[in-house]
Amino acid sequence: MTSTLLLPLALAHALVVVAIALPPFPARRLLFSPPIAALHLRVLTAPHDLAPHAAFALGTATAIFLFLAATWILFDSPQLSVWHDDHPHPAAHRPFLARTLWAVRLFYSPRGISWNFRAHHAPRLPLALASRRSYLLHRLSQAIVSFFALDIAQSYMHGSPSSYFMNNNDSSLREHGRAWFWLNLVAFAATSYYTMKFYHVLLSLIMVGLNISDPVQWPDLFGPARDAYTVGRFWGRVWHQLFQKIFLTHASFIVRTLQIPRRSHLSRIVTIVTAFLISAAFHAGGGSYMLNHTFTVTARFFLAQAPAILSEELVIGIARTLWPSRAYPRGSGNNGIGSGVDRNYYDVSQTPSPLSSPSSSPPPSRSPSMSRRPPSRAGPPSLINRLIGYVWVISWFGICLPWIIEEETAAGQLCADVLPISLVRGVLLGKWLT
């Protein structure tokens, strides 16, 4: 069964790489898009015997790769508009083998680290970690911390047969009391966060340890949690920025098609809504195909983020009008509780046009990937403003995060461990293997 899923997915990825590597020609979209889409849909609809959590993960990943392929084939001409720091010139005139290797690096660099489309606010590597030795030691310590944090969360979720997350529970989280409600929320959030962080750190240790990549190409996956004092900042600065290129490219196409002025309020609204529509398609669409289960509530979670961010911006705008110089400092959109919408993150005017050319768009001078950010024009928000923001963000996710937890628990998504061993359960229960 596994071969019926992995073979078409591998063929689809190979076709995407070839499509990116070939010289631009008018029929590129028409020639490659149908077979690539058909292969991805084959994966989503093929019969399988995967466990629910594995099927959901594969379905989500397949949906993501389908949108990523569309980004580079349908809506962009990467050989003309994209370049890497190691070779800061468009790749159109390089040899085919060099372009093929370049295309592989491009397709598997969704955050654009060391590329000219680097995700806004993706973390940068501190100067103290510039050497390979210091980087590997730091990442090793992160791997250990992430493993134990994930092990604790998973032991709480799966340590007892009566746990809320076991046995396809279809009850409400709130039925178990306020303390258990928040404990279950924290356990789920910690599992989501540390699963991605742990495996990202492991991959960075392998790639940098084997001298395949430089440390600067593997900064942290997540931003600092202290930045999450608005919902917009949580999604635009703290959470991973793996899909920002996909969001902005698709939103830019919609804005151009509808002839909406760039840098306008309407273009920002369209971009925010597009981003979370695609997020809903990632997380609900792929899993729905693979499991024959409609994840409508999961989709609702992502769709709800757009009105939350826009409402947040409206309230902040009113507060700035009433108290222009006291509680809500203005700046570049990156400071204060007022930066509910990260204006750089949602600015489609920064998305390169697929019609750009090497002669008309020379590579701009770029700061290195390992650098200090320039100081912002506005001062940091006051402590009281940040505290208000943290309370708001926690309250918001306390409202909407149970939607995902309850639906995925009922579908059996959360019954399986994400680690093969458990030191916590081994010491406490004598159960070392999960």
CSV table of C-alpha atoms in Angstrom, one decimal:
chain,number,residue,atom,x,y,z
A,1,MET,CA,0.0,0.0,0.0
A,2,THR,CA,2.8,2.4,0.8
A,3,SER,CA,4.3,2.2,-2.7
A,4,THR,CA,0.9,3.2,-4.2
A,5,LEU,CA,1.2,6.4,-2.2
A,6,LEU,CA,4.9,7.3,-2.3
A,7,LEU,CA,5.6,6.5,-5.9
A,8,PRO,CA,3.2,9.0,-7.4
A,9,LEU,CA,4.3,11.6,-4.8
A,10,ALA,CA,7.9,11.0,-5.8
A,11,LEU,CA,7.1,11.3,-9.5
A,12,ALA,CA,5.2,14.6,-8.8
A,13,HIS,CA,8.2,16.1,-7.0
A,14,ALA,CA,10.5,15.0,-9.8
A,15,LEU,CA,8.2,16.7,-12.4
A,16,VAL,CA,8.1,19.9,-10.3
A,17,VAL,CA,11.9,20.0,-10.2
A,18,VAL,CA,12.2,19.4,-14.0
A,19,ALA,CA,9.5,22.1,-14.6
A,20,ILE,CA,11.5,24.6,-12.5
A,21,ALA,CA,14.8,23.6,-14.0
A,22,LEU,CA,13.8,23.8,-17.7
A,23,PRO,CA,14.3,27.1,-19.5
A,24,PRO,CA,11.1,29.2,-19.4
A,25,PHE,CA,8.8,28.5,-22.4
A,26,PRO,CA,5.2,29.4,-23.0
A,27,ALA,CA,3.7,25.9,-22.6
A,28,ARG,CA,5.4,25.2,-19.3
A,29,ARG,CA,2.3,25.7,-17.2
A,30,LEU,CA,0.1,23.7,-19.6
A,31,LEU,CA,2.6,20.9,-20.0
A,32,PHE,CA,3.4,20.2,-16.4
A,33,SER,CA,0.4,21.4,-14.3
A,34,PRO,CA,-2.1,18.6,-15.3
A,35,PRO,CA,0.2,15.6,-14.6
A,36,ILE,CA,1.5,17.1,-11.3
A,37,ALA,CA,-2.0,17.8,-10.1
A,38,ALA,CA,-3.2,14.3,-11.1
A,39,LEU,CA,-0.3,12.6,-9.3
A,40,HIS,CA,-1.0,14.6,-6.1
A,41,LEU,CA,-4.7,13.8,-6.3
A,42,ARG,CA,-3.8,10.1,-6.9
A,43,VAL,CA,-2.1,10.2,-3.5
A,44,LEU,CA,-5.0,11.8,-1.8
A,45,THR,CA,-7.6,9.3,-3.2
A,46,ALA,CA,-5.6,6.1,-3.3
A,47,PRO,CA,-6.7,3.2,-0.9
A,48,HIS,CA,-4.3,2.7,2.0
A,49,ASP,CA,-4.0,1.0,5.4
A,50,LEU,CA,-2.2,3.8,7.2
A,51,ALA,CA,-3.0,4.7,10.8
A,52,PRO,CA,-5.2,7.8,11.1
A,53,HIS,CA,-2.5,10.1,12.3
A,54,ALA,CA,-0.1,9.0,9.5
A,55,ALA,CA,-2.8,9.3,6.8
A,56,PHE,CA,-3.7,12.8,8.1
A,57,ALA,CA,0.0,13.8,8.0
A,58,LEU,CA,0.5,12.5,4.5
A,59,GLY,CA,-2.7,14.1,3.3
A,60,THR,CA,-1.7,17.5,4.7
A,61,ALA,CA,1.8,17.2,3.3
A,62,THR,CA,0.4,16.3,-0.1
A,63,ALA,CA,-1.9,19.3,-0.1
A,64,ILE,CA,1.0,21.6,0.9
A,65,PHE,CA,3.2,20.3,-1.9
A,66,LEU,CA,0.4,20.8,-4.4
A,67,PHE,CA,0.1,24.4,-3.5
A,68,LEU,CA,3.9,24.8,-3.4
A,69,ALA,CA,4.1,23.4,-7.0
A,70,ALA,CA,1.4,25.8,-8.1
A,71,THR,CA,3.5,28.6,-6.6
A,72,TRP,CA,6.5,27.9,-8.7
A,73,ILE,CA,4.9,26.7,-11.9
A,74,LEU,CA,1.5,28.5,-12.3
A,75,PHE,CA,2.2,31.9,-10.6
A,76,ASP,CA,5.9,32.5,-10.9
A,77,SER,CA,8.9,32.1,-13.2
A,78,PRO,CA,11.6,31.4,-10.6
A,79,GLN,CA,14.5,31.3,-13.1
A,80,LEU,CA,13.9,35.0,-13.7
A,81,SER,CA,12.8,36.2,-10.3
A,82,VAL,CA,14.5,34.1,-7.7
A,83,TRP,CA,18.2,33.7,-6.7
A,84,HIS,CA,20.3,32.3,-3.9
A,85,ASP,CA,22.8,34.2,-1.8
A,86,ASP,CA,25.6,31.9,-3.0
A,87,HIS,CA,24.8,32.9,-6.6
A,88,PRO,CA,23.0,36.2,-6.6
A,89,HIS,CA,21.9,36.2,-10.2
A,90,PRO,CA,18.9,34.7,-11.9
A,91,ALA,CA,19.5,31.1,-12.9
A,92,ALA,CA,18.0,31.2,-16.5
A,93,HIS,CA,21.5,31.0,-18.2
A,94,ARG,CA,23.2,28.5,-16.0
A,95,PRO,CA,23.8,24.9,-17.2
A,96,PHE,CA,20.9,22.4,-16.9
A,97,LEU,CA,22.6,20.3,-14.2
A,98,ALA,CA,23.3,23.4,-12.2
A,99,ARG,CA,19.7,24.6,-12.6
A,100,THR,CA,18.4,21.1,-11.6
A,101,LEU,CA,20.3,21.2,-8.3
A,102,TRP,CA,19.2,24.8,-7.9
A,103,ALA,CA,15.6,23.8,-8.4
A,104,VAL,CA,15.9,21.0,-5.8
A,105,ARG,CA,17.2,23.5,-3.3
A,106,LEU,CA,14.5,26.0,-4.2
A,107,PHE,CA,11.5,23.6,-3.9
A,108,TYR,CA,12.6,22.3,-0.5
A,109,SER,CA,13.3,25.8,0.9
A,110,PRO,CA,9.8,27.0,1.6
A,111,ARG,CA,11.0,29.7,4.1
A,112,GLY,CA,13.5,31.0,1.6
A,113,ILE,CA,16.4,31.1,4.0
A,114,SER,CA,19.4,32.4,2.1
A,115,TRP,CA,17.1,33.2,-0.9
A,116,ASN,CA,15.8,36.6,-2.1
A,117,PHE,CA,12.2,35.6,-1.0
A,118,ARG,CA,13.2,34.9,2.6
A,119,ALA,CA,10.1,34.9,4.8
A,120,HIS,CA,9.5,38.1,6.6
A,121,HIS,CA,10.5,37.8,10.3
A,122,ALA,CA,11.9,34.3,9.9
A,123,PRO,CA,14.4,34.1,12.8
A,124,ARG,CA,18.0,34.9,12.0
A,125,LEU,CA,21.0,33.0,13.4
A,126,PRO,CA,22.7,34.8,16.3
A,127,LEU,CA,26.3,35.7,15.6
A,128,ALA,CA,27.4,33.6,18.6
A,129,LEU,CA,26.3,30.5,16.7
A,130,ALA,CA,28.3,31.3,13.5
A,131,SER,CA,30.8,28.5,14.0
A,132,ARG,CA,29.8,24.9,13.2
A,133,ARG,CA,30.9,23.7,16.7
A,134,SER,CA,28.9,26.2,18.7
A,135,TYR,CA,25.9,25.7,16.4
A,136,LEU,CA,25.9,22.0,16.8
A,137,LEU,CA,26.2,22.2,20.6
A,138,HIS,CA,23.4,24.7,20.8
A,139,ARG,CA,21.2,22.6,18.6
A,140,LEU,CA,22.0,19.4,20.6
A,141,SER,CA,20.8,21.2,23.8
A,142,GLN,CA,17.6,22.3,22.0
A,143,ALA,CA,17.0,18.7,20.8
A,144,ILE,CA,17.3,17.4,24.4
A,145,VAL,CA,15.0,20.1,25.8
A,146,SER,CA,12.5,19.5,23.0
A,147,PHE,CA,12.6,15.8,23.5
A,148,PHE,CA,11.8,16.0,27.2
A,149,ALA,CA,9.1,18.6,26.7
A,150,LEU,CA,7.5,16.5,24.0
A,151,ASP,CA,7.8,13.3,26.1
A,152,ILE,CA,6.1,15.0,29.1
A,153,ALA,CA,3.2,16.3,26.9
A,154,GLN,CA,2.8,12.9,25.2
A,155,SER,CA,3.0,11.0,28.6
A,156,TYR,CA,0.2,13.2,29.9
A,157,MET,CA,-1.9,12.6,26.7
A,158,HIS,CA,-1.3,8.9,26.4
A,159,GLY,CA,-0.1,7.7,29.8
A,160,SER,CA,-3.6,6.5,30.8
A,161,PRO,CA,-6.3,4.7,28.9
A,162,SER,CA,-8.8,7.1,30.5
A,163,SER,CA,-7.0,10.2,29.0
A,164,TYR,CA,-9.2,12.6,27.0
A,165,PHE,CA,-7.1,12.0,23.9
A,166,MET,CA,-7.6,8.3,23.7
A,167,ASN,CA,-10.4,6.0,22.4
A,168,ASN,CA,-11.8,8.4,19.8
A,169,ASN,CA,-13.4,10.6,22.6
A,170,ASP,CA,-16.2,12.7,21.2
A,171,SER,CA,-17.0,14.7,24.4
A,172,SER,CA,-16.3,18.4,24.8
A,173,LEU,CA,-13.1,19.5,26.4
A,174,ARG,CA,-15.1,21.8,28.8
A,175,GLU,CA,-17.0,18.9,30.3
A,176,HIS,CA,-13.9,17.9,32.3
A,177,GLY,CA,-13.6,21.1,34.4
A,178,ARG,CA,-11.6,24.2,33.9
A,179,ALA,CA,-8.2,22.9,35.2
A,180,TRP,CA,-8.3,19.8,32.9
A,181,PHE,CA,-9.5,22.0,30.0
A,182,TRP,CA,-6.4,24.2,30.2
A,183,LEU,CA,-4.1,21.2,30.9
A,184,ASN,CA,-5.4,19.5,27.8
A,185,LEU,CA,-5.0,22.7,25.7
A,186,VAL,CA,-1.4,23.1,26.9
A,187,ALA,CA,-0.6,19.4,26.2
A,188,PHE,CA,-1.9,19.6,22.7
A,189,ALA,CA,-0.2,23.0,22.0
A,190,ALA,CA,3.1,21.7,23.4
A,191,THR,CA,2.9,18.5,21.3
A,192,SER,CA,2.2,20.5,18.1
A,193,TYR,CA,5.1,23.0,18.8
A,194,TYR,CA,7.7,20.6,20.1
A,195,THR,CA,7.1,17.9,17.5
A,196,MET,CA,7.9,20.3,14.7
A,197,LYS,CA,10.8,21.9,16.7
A,198,PHE,CA,12.3,18.6,17.6
A,199,TYR,CA,12.4,17.1,14.1
A,200,HIS,CA,13.5,20.4,12.6
A,201,VAL,CA,16.4,20.5,15.1
A,202,LEU,CA,17.3,16.9,14.3
A,203,LEU,CA,17.4,17.6,10.6
A,204,SER,CA,19.5,20.7,11.1
A,205,LEU,CA,22.0,18.6,13.2
A,206,ILE,CA,22.3,16.1,10.4
A,207,MET,CA,22.6,18.6,7.6
A,208,VAL,CA,25.1,20.9,9.4
A,209,GLY,CA,26.9,18.0,11.1
A,210,LEU,CA,27.5,16.3,7.7
A,211,ASN,CA,28.7,19.6,6.2
A,212,ILE,CA,25.8,19.5,3.7
A,213,SER,CA,24.5,22.9,4.9
A,214,ASP,CA,26.0,25.9,6.7
A,215,PRO,CA,24.6,26.9,10.1
A,216,VAL,CA,23.2,30.1,8.7
A,217,GLN,CA,20.8,28.1,6.6
A,218,TRP,CA,19.1,26.5,9.6
A,219,PRO,CA,17.9,29.2,12.0
A,220,ASP,CA,15.2,28.5,14.5
A,221,LEU,CA,11.9,27.3,13.1
A,222,PHE,CA,9.8,29.5,15.5
A,223,GLY,CA,10.2,33.1,16.7
A,224,PRO,CA,10.3,34.1,20.4
A,225,ALA,CA,7.0,33.6,22.3
A,226,ARG,CA,7.3,37.0,23.8
A,227,ASP,CA,6.3,38.5,20.5
A,228,ALA,CA,2.9,36.9,20.6
A,229,TYR,CA,0.9,39.7,22.2
A,230,THR,CA,-1.5,40.0,19.2
A,231,VAL,CA,-3.0,37.2,17.1
A,232,GLY,CA,-1.4,38.8,14.0
A,233,ARG,CA,2.0,38.8,15.6
A,234,PHE,CA,1.6,35.2,16.7
A,235,TRP,CA,1.0,34.0,13.1
A,236,GLY,CA,3.3,36.5,11.5
A,237,ARG,CA,6.3,36.3,13.9
A,238,VAL,CA,6.1,33.5,16.4
A,239,TRP,CA,4.7,30.5,14.4
A,240,HIS,CA,6.8,29.0,11.7
A,241,GLN,CA,6.8,30.8,8.3
A,242,LEU,CA,7.0,27.8,6.1
A,243,PHE,CA,4.1,28.8,3.9
A,244,GLN,CA,4.5,32.5,3.6
A,245,LYS,CA,5.7,32.3,0.0
A,246,ILE,CA,2.7,30.2,-0.9
A,247,PHE,CA,0.3,32.7,0.7
A,248,LEU,CA,1.8,35.8,-0.7
A,249,THR,CA,2.1,34.4,-4.3
A,250,HIS,CA,-1.5,33.2,-4.4
A,251,ALA,CA,-2.8,36.4,-2.8
A,252,SER,CA,-0.7,38.6,-5.2
A,253,PHE,CA,-2.3,36.7,-8.2
A,254,ILE,CA,-5.8,37.5,-6.8
A,255,VAL,CA,-4.9,41.1,-6.1
A,256,ARG,CA,-3.6,41.6,-9.7
A,257,THR,CA,-6.5,39.7,-11.2
A,258,LEU,CA,-9.1,41.9,-9.4
A,259,GLN,CA,-7.0,45.0,-10.0
A,260,ILE,CA,-6.9,45.9,-6.4
A,261,PRO,CA,-4.4,48.6,-5.6
A,262,ARG,CA,-1.3,47.3,-3.8
A,263,ARG,CA,-0.6,48.5,-0.3
A,264,SER,CA,-4.3,49.3,0.1
A,265,HIS,CA,-6.4,48.1,3.0
A,266,LEU,CA,-8.4,45.9,0.6
A,267,SER,CA,-5.3,44.2,-0.7
A,268,ARG,CA,-4.2,43.4,2.9
A,269,ILE,CA,-7.6,42.0,3.7
A,270,VAL,CA,-7.6,39.9,0.6
A,271,THR,CA,-4.1,38.6,1.5
A,272,ILE,CA,-5.0,37.7,5.1
A,273,VAL,CA,-8.2,35.9,4.0
A,274,THR,CA,-6.3,34.1,1.2
A,275,ALA,CA,-3.6,32.9,3.7
A,276,PHE,CA,-6.0,31.3,6.0
A,277,LEU,CA,-8.2,29.9,3.3
A,278,ILE,CA,-5.1,28.1,2.0
A,279,SER,CA,-4.2,27.0,5.6
A,280,ALA,CA,-7.7,25.5,5.9
A,281,ALA,CA,-7.1,23.7,2.7
A,282,PHE,CA,-3.8,22.3,3.9
A,283,HIS,CA,-5.0,21.1,7.3
A,284,ALA,CA,-8.5,20.0,6.5
A,285,GLY,CA,-8.6,19.2,2.8
A,286,GLY,CA,-5.8,16.7,2.7
A,287,GLY,CA,-6.9,14.9,5.8
A,288,SER,CA,-10.5,14.8,4.6
A,289,TYR,CA,-9.4,12.9,1.4
A,290,MET,CA,-7.1,10.5,3.1
A,291,LEU,CA,-9.5,9.6,6.0
A,292,ASN,CA,-12.8,10.1,4.3
A,293,HIS,CA,-13.6,12.3,7.2
A,294,THR,CA,-14.7,15.9,6.8
A,295,PHE,CA,-12.6,18.2,9.1
A,296,THR,CA,-15.0,21.1,8.9
A,297,VAL,CA,-14.3,22.3,12.4
A,298,THR,CA,-10.5,22.2,11.8
A,299,ALA,CA,-11.1,24.3,8.7
A,300,ARG,CA,-13.2,26.7,10.8
A,301,PHE,CA,-10.3,27.2,13.2
A,302,PHE,CA,-8.1,28.5,10.4
A,303,LEU,CA,-10.8,30.5,8.7
A,304,ALA,CA,-11.6,32.2,12.0
A,305,GLN,CA,-8.1,33.7,12.3
A,306,ALA,CA,-8.7,36.2,9.5
A,307,PRO,CA,-11.6,38.0,11.1
A,308,ALA,CA,-9.9,37.8,14.5
A,309,ILE,CA,-6.8,39.6,13.1
A,310,LEU,CA,-8.9,42.2,11.2
A,311,SER,CA,-11.1,42.8,14.2
A,312,GLU,CA,-7.9,43.2,16.3
A,313,GLU,CA,-6.6,45.8,13.9
A,314,LEU,CA,-9.9,47.7,14.0
A,315,VAL,CA,-9.9,47.9,17.8
A,316,ILE,CA,-6.3,48.9,17.8
A,317,GLY,CA,-7.0,51.6,15.2
A,318,ILE,CA,-9.8,53.0,17.3
A,319,ALA,CA,-7.5,53.0,20.4
A,320,ARG,CA,-4.8,54.8,18.5
A,321,THR,CA,-7.3,57.5,17.5
A,322,LEU,CA,-8.6,58.0,21.1
A,323,TRP,CA,-5.1,57.8,22.7
A,324,PRO,CA,-2.7,58.7,19.9
A,325,SER,CA,0.5,59.1,22.0
A,326,ARG,CA,0.0,57.1,25.1
A,327,ALA,CA,-0.9,53.4,25.0
A,328,TYR,CA,-0.5,52.5,21.3
A,329,PRO,CA,2.7,53.8,19.8
A,330,ARG,CA,2.9,54.0,16.0
A,331,GLY,CA,5.8,52.6,14.1
A,332,SER,CA,6.6,50.5,11.2
A,333,GLY,CA,3.9,48.0,12.0
A,334,ASN,CA,6.3,45.9,14.1
A,335,ASN,CA,5.8,47.4,17.5
A,336,GLY,CA,3.3,47.6,20.2
A,337,ILE,CA,0.0,46.0,20.7
A,338,GLY,CA,-1.0,47.9,17.6
A,339,SER,CA,0.8,45.6,15.3
A,340,GLY,CA,-2.1,43.1,15.1
A,341,VAL,CA,-1.5,42.8,11.4
A,342,ASP,CA,2.1,42.5,10.4
A,343,ARG,CA,2.2,44.9,7.5
A,344,ASN,CA,5.3,43.4,6.0
A,345,TYR,CA,4.0,39.9,6.3
A,346,TYR,CA,0.7,40.7,4.5
A,347,ASP,CA,2.1,43.1,1.9
A,348,VAL,CA,1.7,41.5,-1.5
A,349,SER,CA,3.6,44.4,-3.1
A,350,GLN,CA,6.8,42.8,-2.0
A,351,THR,CA,6.0,39.6,-4.0
A,352,PRO,CA,8.0,39.6,-7.2
A,353,SER,CA,6.1,39.6,-10.4
A,354,PRO,CA,6.5,36.5,-12.5
A,355,LEU,CA,7.2,38.7,-15.5
A,356,SER,CA,10.3,40.2,-14.0
A,357,SER,CA,13.6,39.7,-15.9
A,358,PRO,CA,17.3,39.8,-14.9
A,359,SER,CA,17.8,43.0,-16.8
A,360,SER,CA,14.8,44.8,-15.4
A,361,SER,CA,15.2,43.5,-11.8
A,362,PRO,CA,18.8,43.3,-10.8
A,363,PRO,CA,19.4,41.6,-7.5
A,364,PRO,CA,19.1,44.1,-4.7
A,365,SER,CA,21.8,44.4,-2.1
A,366,ARG,CA,20.7,42.2,0.8
A,367,SER,CA,21.7,42.0,4.4
A,368,PRO,CA,23.3,38.7,5.3
A,369,SER,CA,21.2,36.0,6.8
A,370,MET,CA,23.1,36.3,10.0
A,371,SER,CA,22.8,39.8,11.3
A,372,ARG,CA,21.2,42.1,13.8
A,373,ARG,CA,18.0,43.8,13.0
A,374,PRO,CA,18.0,47.6,12.8
A,375,PRO,CA,16.2,49.4,15.6
A,376,SER,CA,12.6,50.2,14.9
A,377,ARG,CA,11.3,53.7,14.7
A,378,ALA,CA,8.9,53.3,17.6
A,379,GLY,CA,9.6,52.3,21.1
A,380,PRO,CA,8.6,48.9,22.5
A,381,PRO,CA,5.1,48.6,23.9
A,382,SER,CA,4.6,49.2,27.6
A,383,LEU,CA,4.4,46.3,30.0
A,384,ILE,CA,0.6,46.8,30.5
A,385,ASN,CA,0.0,46.8,26.8
A,386,ARG,CA,1.9,43.5,26.4
A,387,LEU,CA,0.0,41.9,29.3
A,388,ILE,CA,-3.3,43.0,27.8
A,389,GLY,CA,-2.2,41.5,24.5
A,390,TYR,CA,-1.0,38.2,26.1
A,391,VAL,CA,-4.4,37.8,27.9
A,392,TRP,CA,-6.2,38.5,24.6
A,393,VAL,CA,-4.2,36.0,22.6
A,394,ILE,CA,-4.5,33.2,25.3
A,395,SER,CA,-8.2,33.9,25.6
A,396,TRP,CA,-8.6,33.7,21.8
A,397,PHE,CA,-6.9,30.4,21.4
A,398,GLY,CA,-8.8,29.1,24.5
A,399,ILE,CA,-11.9,29.7,22.4
A,400,CYS,CA,-10.8,28.3,19.0
A,401,LEU,CA,-8.1,25.7,19.7
A,402,PRO,CA,-10.6,23.2,21.3
A,403,TRP,CA,-12.3,23.1,17.8
A,404,ILE,CA,-9.2,21.3,16.4
A,405,ILE,CA,-8.6,19.2,19.5
A,406,GLU,CA,-12.1,17.8,19.8
A,407,GLU,CA,-12.4,17.0,16.1
A,408,GLU,CA,-9.0,15.4,15.8
A,409,THR,CA,-9.6,13.4,19.0
A,410,ALA,CA,-12.9,12.1,17.7
A,411,ALA,CA,-11.3,11.1,14.5
A,412,GLY,CA,-8.6,9.1,16.3
A,413,GLN,CA,-5.9,11.5,15.2
A,414,LEU,CA,-4.3,12.0,18.6
A,415,CYS,CA,-4.2,8.5,19.9
A,416,ALA,CA,-0.7,7.7,18.6
A,417,ASP,CA,2.6,8.8,20.0
A,418,VAL,CA,5.0,10.9,18.0
A,419,LEU,CA,8.1,9.5,19.7
A,420,PRO,CA,9.1,5.8,19.5
A,421,ILE,CA,10.4,5.8,23.1
A,422,SER,CA,9.4,7.5,26.4
A,423,LEU,CA,11.8,8.1,29.2
A,424,VAL,CA,9.1,9.6,31.4
A,425,ARG,CA,6.8,6.5,31.1
A,426,GLY,CA,9.8,4.2,31.3
A,427,VAL,CA,10.9,5.6,34.6
A,428,LEU,CA,7.4,5.9,36.1
A,429,LEU,CA,5.5,3.0,34.5
A,430,GLY,CA,8.3,0.7,33.1
A,431,LYS,CA,7.0,1.3,29.6
A,432,TRP,CA,9.9,2.4,27.5
A,433,LEU,CA,8.5,1.8,24.1
A,434,THR,CA,5.4,3.6,22.9
